[in-house]
XYZ file of C-alpha atoms in Angstrom:
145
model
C 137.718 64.819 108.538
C 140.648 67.067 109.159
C 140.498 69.402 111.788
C 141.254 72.249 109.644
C 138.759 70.917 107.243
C 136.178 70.539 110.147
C 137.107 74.274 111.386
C 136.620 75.539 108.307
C 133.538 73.845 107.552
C 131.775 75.693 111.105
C 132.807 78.687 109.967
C 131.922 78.248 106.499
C 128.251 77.195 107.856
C 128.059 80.440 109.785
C 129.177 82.507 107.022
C 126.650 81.400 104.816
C 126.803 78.014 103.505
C 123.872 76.944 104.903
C 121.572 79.028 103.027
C 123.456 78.107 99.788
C 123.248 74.668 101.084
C 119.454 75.230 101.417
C 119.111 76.570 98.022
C 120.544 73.611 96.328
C 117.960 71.273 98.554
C 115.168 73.466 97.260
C 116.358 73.202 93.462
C 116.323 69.654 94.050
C 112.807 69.662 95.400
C 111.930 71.683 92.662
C 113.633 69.767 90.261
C 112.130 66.432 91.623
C 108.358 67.792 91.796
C 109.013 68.842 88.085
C 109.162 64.745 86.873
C 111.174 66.159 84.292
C 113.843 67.717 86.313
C 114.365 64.086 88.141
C 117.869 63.391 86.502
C 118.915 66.489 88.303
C 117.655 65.962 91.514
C 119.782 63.678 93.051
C 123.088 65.480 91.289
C 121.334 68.633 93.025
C 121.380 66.897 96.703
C 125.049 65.597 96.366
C 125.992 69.370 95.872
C 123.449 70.491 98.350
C 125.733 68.492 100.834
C 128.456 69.492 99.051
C 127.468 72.884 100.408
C 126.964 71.869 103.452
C 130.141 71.301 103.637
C 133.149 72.098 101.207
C 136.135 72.073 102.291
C 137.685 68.271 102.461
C 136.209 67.461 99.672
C 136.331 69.048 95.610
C 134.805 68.847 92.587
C 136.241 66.882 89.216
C 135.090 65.979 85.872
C 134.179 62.650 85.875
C 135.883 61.132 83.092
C 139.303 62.849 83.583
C 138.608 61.073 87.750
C 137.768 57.987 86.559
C 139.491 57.091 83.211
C 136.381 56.868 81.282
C 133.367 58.703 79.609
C 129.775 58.138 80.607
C 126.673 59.352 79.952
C 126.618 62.462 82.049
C 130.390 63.710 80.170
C 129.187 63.375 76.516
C 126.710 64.869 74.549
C 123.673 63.932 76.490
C 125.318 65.643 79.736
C 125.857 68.850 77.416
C 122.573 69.190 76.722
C 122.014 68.295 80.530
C 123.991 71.032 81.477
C 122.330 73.964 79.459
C 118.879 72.115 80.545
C 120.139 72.861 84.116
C 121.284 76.260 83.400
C 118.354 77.669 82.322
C 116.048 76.044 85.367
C 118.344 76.489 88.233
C 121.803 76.993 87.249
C 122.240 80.336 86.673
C 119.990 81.746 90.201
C 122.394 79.545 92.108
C 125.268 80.946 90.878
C 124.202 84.279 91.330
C 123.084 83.066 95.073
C 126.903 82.264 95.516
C 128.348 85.297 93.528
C 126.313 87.420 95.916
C 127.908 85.712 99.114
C 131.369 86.173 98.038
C 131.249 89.180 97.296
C 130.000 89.711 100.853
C 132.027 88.011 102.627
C 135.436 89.021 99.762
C 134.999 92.920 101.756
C 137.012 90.961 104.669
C 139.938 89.617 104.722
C 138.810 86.523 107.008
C 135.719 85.934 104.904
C 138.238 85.205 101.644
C 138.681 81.852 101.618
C 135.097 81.580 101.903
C 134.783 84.151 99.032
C 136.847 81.629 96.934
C 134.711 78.622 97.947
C 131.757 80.282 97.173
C 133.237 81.058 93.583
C 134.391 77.894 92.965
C 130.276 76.816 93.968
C 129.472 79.454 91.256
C 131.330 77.999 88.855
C 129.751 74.164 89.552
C 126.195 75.946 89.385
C 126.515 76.797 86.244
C 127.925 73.363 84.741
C 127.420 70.475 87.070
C 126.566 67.656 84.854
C 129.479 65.521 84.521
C 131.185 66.048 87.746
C 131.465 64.180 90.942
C 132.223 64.958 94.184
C 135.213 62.914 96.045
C 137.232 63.951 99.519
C 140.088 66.159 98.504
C 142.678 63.155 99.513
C 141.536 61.653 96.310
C 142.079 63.649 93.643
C 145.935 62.949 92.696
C 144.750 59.322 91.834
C 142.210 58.190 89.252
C 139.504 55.930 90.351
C 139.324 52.863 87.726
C 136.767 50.005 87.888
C 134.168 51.574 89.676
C 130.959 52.352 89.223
């Protein structure tokens, strides 16, 4: 990691991430005690450390990252996504919008407004996307998995 990305990821912890980062680990709980929510559990711990800690790494839509569709980008992940909306979705995005517009009042807390945004946005929609270091995105990932 970076050592701006590292920097920024203290502060970012300090300034609140790890209380968004704890409300993503307790919509996974939630979502694993459910049985039903299990799909979304383990989506809901990758951006719980996604979180944890943002900057050096970004989300992208699966299939435009990897070439290909797959489950999660089609129909069945729309439907996944409004599922996830209405459970947790929509109380984690207000979790973030709440922190950036606390810490948007300074002008050191911005960037960490914008991150928090940008979490906003994923809460809302996160079926289909992966996580992958910011280094990575110019390039599209074929043959994986």
């Amino acid at each position: 990691m970076p050592l701006l990305s590292l920097l920024l990821n203290l502060l970012w912890l300090v300034t609140g991430g790890i209380w968004m980062a704890l409300g993503w680990l307790l919509a996974a709980v939630l979502m694993a005690v459910s049985i039903i929510g299990l799909p979304w559990a383990r989506s809901a711990l990758t951006i719980a450390h996604y979180t944890l800690l943002p900057f050096g790494q970004t989300a992208v839509r699966r299939d435009e990252f990897r070439g290909r569709e797959d489950m999660g980008t089609g129909a069945l992940g729309f439907i996944g996504n409004v599922v996830w909306f209405v459970l947790a979705g929509w109380w984690l995005a207000l979790g973030h919008l709440v922190a950036a517009v606390g810490l948007a009042i300074t002008i050191i807390g911005l960037p960490f407004a914008w991150a928090h945004l940008k979490l906003a946005l994923l809460a809302l929609w996160p079926v289909g996307t992966e996580i992958v270091p910011s280094d990575d995105v110019g390039r599209r990932v074929t043959g994986r998995i």
